[in-house]
């Protein structure tokens, strides 16, 4: 290998060149093959309504996704998670499933899915389905049958109870979309439970027939080439059988309802027993489980790996999103906690329910630089990253400004405090042409005006773009044994501005230094490399515009505002 520099840090800007790519071609040997595939993979979430529209009806579809697999492959994506594309009345844009074993006509046919899975696999890309386990659509045949009579054989597939009294629901539980979590069915005179929308009744997982029917869904998709599932709202599978009232807290929530803790309908111990049973089924078919695991603390998150690593392989760490804007100590602490959990971390910075990271972390002036900073962090950490479509372009939130434009039921019900999630679901930005090249029809949500400069075609030509930075980072990650499998070793735990760490495997040591501040900051490489004398260092990738030359024994470099600095250390 020809390192870019040896014993000396070169002055740098982001240099996108074949030379740099050569530098990534580590001679240090292949990744640890004994590891399961998902540990070395980079996942990419696709919101199918918004990704690529092949028939110009304004909605994305499966053929659209298939047509973009080469793009994803070149980007360096190893697995795609497709948000729900099953038949659905779309009250919650697919998170209300009316048939778990088919494809909604708006997205295509099952045969289109088979082509997508085949073409993805040809390119080494695995396919993950979103599995909405907690609830179905109110139009699912199971619910229609359940609702038809108190004596229906499927009555107990959902959670039905008598009210406390006339006009009074069974208890005080609230829907996360506002109002009571109970809706009265006038025909049978009982209430059904729905943690989410009225149109999303909760399944009764205490019923073994429900469990078996859902296990069968995983087997069905195995036959269609599905490599795993993202488990939606998995913490909500079980409810207290006595339906005790939840403790009420002072104040009101965004819907004007009393605040409360979901003590009796969230995160019950039985969830873990269920996950262990599910895991046996998916393991039999070599499918991986990813969890939508919102937790309040690291111990709760830790529990999702299972007592014997026998529950979810990849529980998402949303605690990462609670860190204050651009705080080196904040991220250092959170990474440390995740590392201490003993599980394989899954850091998340964006998805279809969260304001885009570009908007959350941006300062309004250096947003592109900060987008690279965030990528420089979470793509070099130990664990499996899950990108959200468009994050690699620096797509930002484009929120509706008028209530009548809001499509998301959450925004419709919570306006104006809660604007909903349309802003993070706008069409993928492919070109500078009409509708960002997403569709020739009318897109279901407006494209973000910033698309003219933040799109795949434009950024591909700009060596300094966010997209090319992602490409380089991902290429580096895939070829670096230290980044794939190495330990995480924090450096200078007290630095208020620079988050720095080593990633070290038996074969390689990588140093990552990230300047989270808006001013240039000195960074002592000598200390970072644990005093390795005359350490030879080769810069792999940096966005620092400052001279980072090492002079004599002085091993301090100056990192420009929000700079990423990644080097290989050779003792
Ligand atoms: C979590 C999903 O990510 C979100 O989009 C959806 O509204 C709820 N679960 C209900 O399925």
Coordinates of C-alpha atoms and ligand atoms in Angstrom, one line a residue:
X1 CA 0.0 0.0 0.0
X2 CA 1.1 3.5 -0.7
X3 CA -0.1 5.7 2.2
X4 CA -0.9 9.3 1.3
X5 CA 1.6 10.5 3.8
X6 CA 3.9 8.8 6.3
X7 CA 4.9 10.3 9.6
X8 CA 3.3 13.5 8.5
X9 CA -0.1 14.9 8.1
X10 CA -0.7 16.5 4.8
X11 CA -2.5 19.8 4.3
X12 CA -6.0 18.7 3.3
X13 CA -9.2 19.5 1.8
X14 CA -11.6 16.7 1.0
X15 CA -9.6 15.1 -1.8
X16 CA -11.9 13.0 -3.9
X17 CA -9.6 11.0 -6.1
X18 CA -8.6 7.6 -7.3
X19 CA -5.6 8.0 -5.1
X20 CA -7.7 8.3 -2.0
X21 CA -9.7 5.3 -3.0
X22 CA -6.4 3.4 -3.5
X23 CA -5.5 4.4 0.0
X24 CA -8.7 2.8 1.3
X25 CA -7.8 -0.5 -0.4
X26 CA -6.4 -1.8 2.8
X27 CA -3.8 -4.5 2.4
X28 CA -4.6 -5.6 5.9
X29 CA -6.8 -8.5 5.0
X30 CA -10.4 -9.1 4.6
X31 CA -13.0 -8.5 7.3
X32 CA -13.6 -11.0 10.0
X33 CA -15.6 -13.7 8.1
X34 CA -16.9 -15.3 11.3
X35 CA -19.1 -12.3 12.0
X36 CA -22.7 -12.4 10.8
X37 CA -23.3 -10.3 7.7
X38 CA -25.4 -7.6 9.4
X39 CA -22.5 -6.6 11.6
X40 CA -20.5 -5.4 8.5
X41 CA -23.5 -4.0 6.7
X42 CA -24.7 -0.5 6.2
X43 CA -28.5 -0.4 6.1
X44 CA -30.6 2.2 4.2
X45 CA -34.2 2.9 4.9
X46 CA -36.4 3.5 1.9
X47 CA -39.8 5.2 2.4
X48 CA -41.4 3.7 -0.7
X49 CA -43.9 6.5 -1.3
X50 CA -41.1 8.9 -1.7
X51 CA -38.2 7.2 -3.3
X52 CA -38.7 6.7 -7.0
X53 CA -41.9 6.8 -9.1
X54 CA -41.7 4.5 -12.2
X55 CA -45.3 5.2 -13.5
X56 CA -45.6 8.9 -12.8
X57 CA -48.6 8.7 -10.5
X58 CA -46.8 10.9 -8.0
X59 CA -46.1 8.0 -5.6
X60 CA -43.0 6.0 -5.4
X61 CA -43.2 2.3 -6.2
X62 CA -41.2 -1.0 -6.2
X63 CA -40.1 -0.8 -9.8
X64 CA -38.8 2.7 -9.0
X65 CA -36.7 1.2 -6.2
X66 CA -35.4 -1.6 -8.5
X67 CA -34.3 1.1 -11.0
X68 CA -32.2 2.7 -8.3
X69 CA -30.4 -0.4 -7.0
X70 CA -27.2 0.5 -9.0
X71 CA -27.2 3.9 -7.3
X72 CA -27.5 2.2 -3.9
X73 CA -24.8 -0.3 -4.7
X74 CA -22.3 2.3 -5.8
X75 CA -23.1 4.3 -2.7
X76 CA -22.0 1.4 -0.6
X77 CA -25.3 0.1 0.8
X78 CA -25.5 -3.5 1.9
X79 CA -29.2 -3.8 2.9
X80 CA -32.4 -1.9 2.3
X81 CA -35.2 -1.7 4.8
X82 CA -38.4 -0.9 2.9
X83 CA -41.1 0.8 5.0
X84 CA -44.5 -0.9 4.7
X85 CA -45.6 -1.6 1.1
X86 CA -48.4 -4.1 2.0
X87 CA -52.0 -3.5 1.0
X88 CA -53.3 -0.8 3.2
X89 CA -55.9 1.9 3.3
X90 CA -53.0 4.2 4.0
X91 CA -54.4 6.0 7.1
X92 CA -50.9 5.9 8.5
X93 CA -49.2 5.5 5.1
X94 CA -48.8 1.7 5.3
X95 CA -48.4 1.3 9.0
X96 CA -52.0 0.1 8.9
X97 CA -51.7 -3.3 7.1
X98 CA -54.7 -4.9 5.6
X99 CA -52.8 -8.0 4.2
X100 CA -49.4 -9.0 5.4
X101 CA -48.8 -11.3 2.5
X102 CA -49.1 -9.1 -0.6
X103 CA -48.1 -5.8 -2.1
X104 CA -50.3 -2.7 -2.3
X105 CA -51.3 -2.1 -5.9
X106 CA -50.0 1.5 -5.6
X107 CA -46.5 0.0 -5.2
X108 CA -46.9 -2.8 -7.8
X109 CA -47.4 -6.5 -7.5
X110 CA -45.9 -9.4 -5.6
X111 CA -44.0 -10.3 -8.8
X112 CA -42.4 -6.8 -8.8
X113 CA -41.3 -7.5 -5.3
X114 CA -39.7 -10.8 -6.4
X115 CA -37.8 -8.9 -9.2
X116 CA -36.7 -6.3 -6.6
X117 CA -35.4 -8.9 -4.2
X118 CA -33.7 -10.9 -7.0
X119 CA -32.0 -7.8 -8.4
X120 CA -31.0 -6.6 -5.0
X121 CA -29.4 -9.9 -4.2
X122 CA -27.5 -9.9 -7.5
X123 CA -25.8 -6.7 -6.3
X124 CA -25.1 -8.1 -2.8
X125 CA -27.9 -6.0 -1.3
X126 CA -30.1 -7.7 1.3
X127 CA -33.8 -6.9 1.7
X128 CA -35.5 -6.1 5.0
X129 CA -39.3 -5.8 5.3
X130 CA -41.0 -3.5 7.8
X131 CA -43.1 -5.9 10.0
X132 CA -46.0 -4.0 11.7
X133 CA -46.4 -6.4 14.6
X134 CA -48.4 -4.5 17.1
X135 CA -51.5 -3.7 15.2
X136 CA -53.3 -4.2 11.8
X137 CA -55.5 -1.9 9.8
X138 CA -59.2 -1.8 10.9
X139 CA -59.8 -3.1 7.3
X140 CA -57.7 -6.2 7.8
X141 CA -60.1 -9.3 7.3
X142 CA -59.0 -10.4 10.8
X143 CA -60.3 -7.3 12.4
X144 CA -63.5 -7.2 10.2
X145 CA -64.3 -10.7 11.4
X146 CA -63.3 -9.9 15.0
X147 CA -65.6 -6.9 15.0
X148 CA -68.5 -8.8 13.4
X149 CA -69.8 -10.3 16.7
X150 CA -68.9 -10.9 20.3
X151 CA -68.9 -14.6 19.4
X152 CA -66.7 -14.3 16.4
X153 CA -63.9 -17.0 16.4
X154 CA -61.5 -14.1 15.9
X155 CA -63.0 -11.9 18.6
X156 CA -60.0 -12.5 20.8
X157 CA -57.5 -11.7 18.1
X158 CA -57.8 -8.0 19.2
X159 CA -58.4 -6.4 22.6
X160 CA -62.1 -5.9 23.3
X161 CA -63.5 -4.7 26.7
X162 CA -66.6 -3.3 28.1
X163 CA -66.6 0.3 29.1
X164 CA -66.4 1.4 32.8
X165 CA -69.8 2.9 32.5
X166 CA -72.0 4.6 29.8
X167 CA -69.7 6.6 27.5
X168 CA -66.6 5.7 29.6
X169 CA -63.7 3.7 28.1
X170 CA -62.3 0.8 30.0
X171 CA -59.3 2.8 31.4
X172 CA -57.4 6.1 30.9
X173 CA -54.9 4.9 28.3
X174 CA -54.2 7.4 25.5
X175 CA -53.6 7.0 21.8
X176 CA -50.2 8.4 20.7
X177 CA -52.2 10.2 18.0
X178 CA -54.3 12.0 20.6
X179 CA -57.5 11.1 22.5
X180 CA -58.4 7.9 24.2
X181 CA -56.8 4.6 23.1
X182 CA -60.2 3.0 23.1
X183 CA -63.0 3.3 20.5
X184 CA -66.5 2.0 21.0
X185 CA -67.9 -0.3 18.4
X186 CA -71.7 0.5 18.4
X187 CA -72.6 -2.9 16.9
X188 CA -71.2 -5.1 19.6
X189 CA -71.2 -2.4 22.3
X190 CA -67.6 -3.0 23.3
X191 CA -64.5 -0.9 23.0
X192 CA -61.4 -2.0 21.1
X193 CA -57.9 -0.9 22.0
X194 CA -55.6 1.0 19.6
X195 CA -52.3 2.5 20.8
X196 CA -52.1 4.5 17.6
X197 CA -54.9 5.7 15.3
X198 CA -58.5 4.6 15.5
X199 CA -57.8 2.7 12.2
X200 CA -55.0 0.7 13.8
X201 CA -56.4 -1.8 16.3
X202 CA -53.9 -3.6 18.5
X203 CA -53.5 -7.4 18.0
X204 CA -53.8 -9.6 21.1
X205 CA -50.5 -11.4 21.2
X206 CA -51.6 -13.4 24.3
X207 CA -53.7 -15.4 21.8
X208 CA -51.5 -18.2 20.4
X209 CA -53.4 -18.2 17.1
X210 CA -52.3 -14.5 16.6
X211 CA -48.7 -15.4 17.4
X212 CA -48.7 -18.3 14.9
X213 CA -50.4 -16.3 12.2
X214 CA -47.7 -13.6 12.6
X215 CA -44.9 -16.1 12.7
X216 CA -46.3 -17.5 9.4
X217 CA -45.9 -14.0 7.9
X218 CA -42.1 -14.3 8.4
X219 CA -42.1 -17.7 6.7
X220 CA -44.1 -16.3 3.8
X221 CA -41.6 -13.5 3.1
X222 CA -38.7 -15.9 3.5
X223 CA -40.0 -17.7 0.5
X224 CA -39.9 -14.3 -1.3
X225 CA -36.2 -13.8 -0.5
X226 CA -36.6 -11.5 2.5
X227 CA -33.5 -11.4 4.7
X228 CA -35.0 -9.9 7.9
X229 CA -37.5 -7.6 9.5
X230 CA -37.6 -4.2 11.1
X231 CA -40.1 -4.7 13.9
X232 CA -42.4 -1.8 14.2
X233 CA -43.4 -0.5 17.7
X234 CA -42.2 -3.8 19.2
X235 CA -42.3 -2.5 22.8
X236 CA -46.1 -2.3 22.6
X237 CA -46.9 -6.0 22.0
X238 CA -48.3 -6.6 25.4
X239 CA -50.7 -4.8 27.8
X240 CA -51.5 -5.3 31.4
X241 CA -54.2 -8.0 31.5
X242 CA -56.1 -6.0 34.3
X243 CA -55.9 -2.8 32.2
X244 CA -54.8 -0.7 35.2
X245 CA -54.9 3.0 34.7
X246 CA -51.6 4.6 33.8
X247 CA -50.1 7.1 36.3
X248 CA -51.0 10.7 35.3
X249 CA -48.4 13.4 35.3
X250 CA -48.8 17.1 35.7
X251 CA -49.5 19.1 32.5
X252 CA -50.9 18.4 29.1
X253 CA -49.3 16.8 26.0
X254 CA -49.2 18.2 22.5
X255 CA -52.8 17.0 21.9
X256 CA -54.1 18.8 25.0
X257 CA -54.5 15.4 26.8
X258 CA -53.2 14.8 30.3
X259 CA -49.6 13.7 30.3
X260 CA -49.0 10.2 31.6
X261 CA -46.4 7.4 31.7
X262 CA -47.3 4.3 29.7
X263 CA -46.6 2.0 32.7
X264 CA -49.2 -0.6 31.9
X265 CA -49.2 -0.7 28.1
X266 CA -45.5 -0.3 27.1
X267 CA -42.4 -2.4 27.6
X268 CA -44.0 -5.2 29.6
X269 CA -41.7 -8.1 30.5
X270 CA -43.8 -10.5 28.3
X271 CA -42.5 -8.6 25.2
X272 CA -39.1 -10.2 25.8
X273 CA -40.5 -13.7 26.1
X274 CA -42.3 -13.1 22.8
X275 CA -39.2 -11.9 21.1
X276 CA -37.3 -15.0 22.1
X277 CA -40.0 -17.1 20.5
X278 CA -40.0 -15.0 17.3
X279 CA -36.3 -15.1 17.1
X280 CA -36.3 -18.9 17.0
X281 CA -38.6 -18.7 14.0
X282 CA -36.6 -16.1 12.1
X283 CA -33.3 -17.8 13.0
X284 CA -34.6 -21.0 11.3
X285 CA -34.8 -19.0 8.1
X286 CA -31.6 -17.0 8.6
X287 CA -33.5 -13.7 8.9
X288 CA -32.2 -10.8 11.1
X289 CA -34.4 -8.7 13.4
X290 CA -34.1 -5.0 13.7
X291 CA -36.1 -3.3 16.5
X292 CA -37.9 0.0 16.6
X293 CA -36.9 0.2 20.2
X294 CA -37.6 3.5 21.7
X295 CA -36.3 3.4 25.3
X296 CA -35.8 5.8 28.1
X297 CA -32.4 4.5 29.2
X298 CA -29.6 2.2 28.2
X299 CA -30.7 -0.6 30.5
X300 CA -34.1 -0.8 28.7
X301 CA -32.3 -0.9 25.4
X302 CA -29.9 -3.6 26.6
X303 CA -32.8 -5.8 27.5
X304 CA -33.8 -6.0 23.8
X305 CA -30.6 -8.0 23.0
X306 CA -32.0 -10.8 25.2
X307 CA -30.5 -12.5 28.2
X308 CA -28.5 -14.8 25.9
X309 CA -28.4 -12.5 22.9
X310 CA -31.5 -14.3 21.8
X311 CA -33.9 -11.5 21.1
X312 CA -33.3 -8.7 18.6
X313 CA -29.9 -8.6 16.9
X314 CA -30.2 -5.0 16.0
X315 CA -32.2 -2.9 18.5
X316 CA -32.1 0.7 17.3
X317 CA -30.5 3.2 19.7
X318 CA -32.7 6.2 19.6
X319 CA -31.1 7.7 22.7
X320 CA -28.5 9.0 20.3
X321 CA -31.1 11.4 19.0
X322 CA -31.6 12.9 22.5
X323 CA -28.1 14.4 22.5
X324 CA -28.0 18.2 22.4
X325 CA -27.1 19.8 19.1
X326 CA -23.4 19.4 18.1
X327 CA -22.2 18.5 21.6
X328 CA -18.9 16.5 21.6
X329 CA -19.3 15.6 25.3
X330 CA -23.0 14.7 24.7
X331 CA -22.2 12.2 21.9
X332 CA -19.1 10.9 23.8
X333 CA -21.3 10.1 26.8
X334 CA -24.0 8.4 24.7
X335 CA -21.5 6.3 22.7
X336 CA -19.9 5.3 26.0
X337 CA -23.3 4.1 27.3
X338 CA -24.0 2.2 24.1
X339 CA -20.6 0.6 24.3
X340 CA -21.2 -0.4 27.9
X341 CA -24.4 -2.2 27.0
X342 CA -22.5 -5.2 25.8
X343 CA -24.5 -5.4 22.6
X344 CA -23.7 -4.5 19.0
X345 CA -24.7 -0.8 18.7
X346 CA -27.2 0.4 16.1
X347 CA -26.9 4.2 16.1
X348 CA -29.8 6.1 14.4
X349 CA -29.7 9.8 13.5
X350 CA -32.7 10.0 11.1
X351 CA -35.8 8.2 10.0
X352 CA -39.3 8.7 8.7
X353 CA -40.5 9.8 12.2
X354 CA -37.8 12.1 13.2
X355 CA -36.8 15.6 11.9
X356 CA -34.0 15.0 9.4
X357 CA -30.5 15.2 10.9
X358 CA -29.5 17.9 8.5
X359 CA -32.1 20.2 9.9
X360 CA -31.7 19.1 13.6
X361 CA -28.0 19.5 13.7
X362 CA -27.5 22.3 11.2
X363 CA -26.6 25.9 12.4
X364 CA -28.0 27.5 9.3
X365 CA -24.6 28.5 7.9
X366 CA -22.4 25.5 7.8
X367 CA -25.1 22.8 7.3
X368 CA -23.2 20.9 4.7
X369 CA -20.1 20.8 6.7
X370 CA -22.1 19.6 9.8
X371 CA -23.8 16.9 7.7
X372 CA -20.3 15.6 6.9
X373 CA -19.4 15.8 10.6
X374 CA -22.4 13.7 11.6
X375 CA -21.6 11.2 8.9
X376 CA -17.9 11.2 9.9
X377 CA -19.1 10.2 13.4
X378 CA -21.7 7.6 13.0
X379 CA -20.2 5.8 10.0
X380 CA -16.9 5.3 11.9
X381 CA -18.4 4.0 15.2
X382 CA -18.6 0.4 16.2
X383 CA -21.9 -1.0 15.2
X384 CA -24.4 -1.1 12.3
X385 CA -25.5 2.2 10.9
X386 CA -28.9 2.7 9.3
X387 CA -29.1 5.6 6.8
X388 CA -32.3 7.3 5.9
X389 CA -32.9 7.9 2.2
X390 CA -31.5 11.3 1.2
X391 CA -29.4 11.8 4.2
X392 CA -26.4 11.1 2.0
X393 CA -27.4 14.2 0.0
X394 CA -28.1 16.5 2.9
X395 CA -31.8 16.4 2.4
X396 CA -33.5 18.7 4.9
X397 CA -37.0 18.9 6.5
X398 CA -39.6 20.6 4.4
X399 CA -42.5 21.1 6.7
X400 CA -46.0 22.1 5.6
X401 CA -46.9 25.7 6.6
X402 CA -50.7 25.4 6.5
X403 CA -52.8 22.8 8.2
X404 CA -54.7 22.1 5.0
X405 CA -51.5 20.8 3.4
X406 CA -50.7 18.3 6.1
X407 CA -50.9 14.7 5.0
X408 CA -49.7 12.9 8.1
X409 CA -52.6 12.1 10.5
X410 CA -50.3 13.0 13.4
X411 CA -50.0 16.6 12.1
X412 CA -53.6 16.8 11.2
X413 CA -54.6 16.0 14.8
X414 CA -51.8 17.8 16.6
X415 CA -51.6 21.0 14.5
X416 CA -50.1 23.5 15.2
X417 CA -48.0 22.1 18.1
X418 CA -47.4 18.9 16.2
X419 CA -46.7 19.5 12.5
X420 CA -46.5 15.9 11.7
X421 CA -43.9 14.0 9.8
X422 CA -44.4 15.1 6.2
X423 CA -41.3 17.3 6.4
X424 CA -39.0 14.3 6.7
X425 CA -40.8 12.3 4.0
X426 CA -40.5 14.5 0.9
X427 CA -39.5 13.0 -2.4
X428 CA -36.0 11.8 -2.9
X429 CA -33.9 14.3 -4.9
X430 CA -32.4 12.7 -8.0
X431 CA -31.8 15.6 -10.4
X432 CA -32.1 19.4 -10.7
X433 CA -35.0 18.8 -13.1
X434 CA -38.7 19.0 -12.5
X435 CA -39.8 17.5 -9.2
X436 CA -36.2 16.6 -8.5
X437 CA -36.5 13.8 -11.0
X438 CA -38.7 11.9 -8.6
X439 CA -41.8 11.8 -10.9
X440 CA -43.2 13.4 -14.0
X441 CA -46.6 13.5 -12.3
X442 CA -47.5 15.6 -9.3
X443 CA -45.6 14.4 -6.3
X444 CA -47.7 13.4 -3.2
X445 CA -45.6 15.8 -1.1
X446 CA -43.8 18.9 -2.5
X447 CA -40.1 18.5 -3.1
X448 CA -37.8 20.6 -0.9
X449 CA -36.7 23.7 -2.8
X450 CA -33.1 23.0 -1.9
X451 CA -33.2 20.1 -4.4
X452 CA -31.6 22.2 -7.1
X453 CA -28.2 21.8 -5.5
X454 CA -28.8 18.8 -3.2
X455 CA -29.5 16.0 -5.6
X456 CA -27.8 12.9 -6.8
X457 CA -26.8 14.1 -10.3
X458 CA -25.5 17.5 -9.1
X459 CA -23.6 16.2 -6.1
X460 CA -22.1 13.3 -8.1
X461 CA -20.2 15.9 -10.2
X462 CA -19.1 18.0 -7.2
X463 CA -16.0 16.4 -5.6
X464 CA -16.7 18.3 -2.3
X465 CA -20.3 17.2 -2.0
X466 CA -22.0 15.5 0.9
X467 CA -22.8 12.6 -1.4
X468 CA -19.2 12.0 -2.4
X469 CA -18.2 12.3 1.2
X470 CA -20.6 9.5 2.1
X471 CA -19.3 7.4 -0.8
X472 CA -15.7 7.8 0.4
X473 CA -16.6 7.1 4.0
X474 CA -18.6 4.0 3.1
X475 CA -15.8 2.7 0.9
X476 CA -13.3 3.2 3.6
X477 CA -15.6 1.6 6.2
X478 CA -16.0 -1.5 4.1
X479 CA -12.3 -2.0 3.6
X480 CA -11.1 -1.3 7.1
X481 CA -10.9 -4.2 9.5
X482 CA -10.6 -1.6 12.4
X483 CA -13.8 0.2 11.4
X484 CA -15.7 -3.0 10.8
X485 CA -14.6 -5.0 13.8
X486 CA -12.3 -3.0 15.9
X487 CA -12.7 -1.8 19.5
X488 CA -13.9 1.7 20.3
X489 CA -11.3 3.5 22.4
X490 CA -12.2 7.0 23.5
X491 CA -9.5 9.7 23.4
X492 CA -9.3 12.7 25.7
X493 CA -12.6 12.3 27.5
X494 CA -12.6 15.9 28.7
X495 CA -12.3 17.8 25.4
X496 CA -15.4 20.1 25.2
X497 CA -15.0 20.5 21.4
X498 CA -13.4 17.5 19.8
X499 CA -14.8 14.1 19.9
X500 CA -11.9 11.7 19.2
X501 CA -11.5 8.0 19.3
X502 CA -9.5 5.1 18.0
X503 CA -10.9 2.1 16.3
X504 CA -8.5 -0.8 16.8
X505 CA -8.5 -4.3 15.6
X506 CA -5.6 -6.8 15.7
X507 CA -4.7 -5.6 12.2
X508 CA -5.2 -1.9 12.1
X509 CA -5.7 1.3 14.1
X510 CA -7.8 4.2 12.9
X511 CA -7.9 7.6 14.6
X512 CA -11.1 9.7 14.2
X513 CA -11.2 13.3 15.4
X514 CA -14.3 15.4 14.9
X515 CA -14.4 19.1 15.7
X516 CA -17.9 19.8 17.0
X517 CA -17.3 23.5 17.4
X518 CA -17.7 26.5 15.1
X519 CA -14.1 27.6 15.6
X520 CA -10.7 26.0 14.7
X521 CA -9.5 23.7 17.5
X522 CA -6.0 22.2 18.2
X523 CA -5.8 18.5 18.5
X524 CA -2.9 16.6 20.0
X525 CA -2.3 13.5 18.0
X526 CA 0.6 12.4 20.2
X527 CA -1.9 12.0 23.1
X528 CA -4.5 10.4 20.9
X529 CA -2.1 7.7 19.7
X530 CA -1.3 6.8 23.3
X531 CA 2.3 8.1 23.0
X532 CA 3.2 5.7 20.2
X533 CA 6.6 7.1 19.5
X534 CA 7.2 8.4 16.0
X535 CA 3.8 7.1 15.1
X536 CA 3.4 7.0 11.4
X537 CA 0.1 8.3 10.3
X538 CA -1.6 8.4 7.0
X539 CA -4.6 10.7 6.5
X540 CA -7.5 8.7 5.0
X541 CA -10.1 11.4 4.8
X542 CA -10.5 14.9 6.1
X543 CA -12.7 17.9 5.6
X544 CA -10.3 20.2 7.5
X545 CA -9.3 23.2 5.5
X546 CA -6.6 24.0 7.9
X547 CA -3.0 23.1 7.5
X548 CA -2.6 19.9 9.5
X549 CA 1.1 19.5 8.9
X550 CA 3.0 18.0 11.9
X551 CA 6.2 19.9 12.5
X552 CA 9.1 18.3 14.4
X553 CA 8.0 16.7 17.6
X554 CA 4.9 18.8 17.8
X555 CA 2.1 16.5 17.1
X556 CA -0.7 19.0 17.4
X557 CA -2.8 19.8 14.4
X558 CA -5.5 22.5 14.0
X559 CA -8.9 21.2 12.9
X560 CA -11.0 23.8 11.1
X561 CA -14.7 24.3 12.3
X562 CA -16.8 21.1 12.1
X563 CA -13.9 19.2 10.5
X564 CA -13.7 15.5 10.2
X565 CA -10.2 14.0 10.4
X566 CA -9.6 10.3 9.9
X567 CA -6.1 8.7 9.8
X568 CA -4.5 5.3 9.9
X569 CA -1.9 4.9 12.7
X570 CA 1.0 2.6 12.1
X571 CA 3.2 2.1 15.2
Ligands
LIG1 C1 -43.8 3.5 14.2 C2 -43.6 3.9 12.8 O1 -42.3 4.2 12.5 C3 -44.5 5.1 12.6 O2 -44.3 5.7 11.4 C4 -45.9 4.7 12.7 O3 -46.8 5.8 12.7 C5 -46.2 3.9 14.1 N1 -45.1 3.0 14.4 C6 -47.4 3.1 14.0 O4 -47.2 2.0 13.2

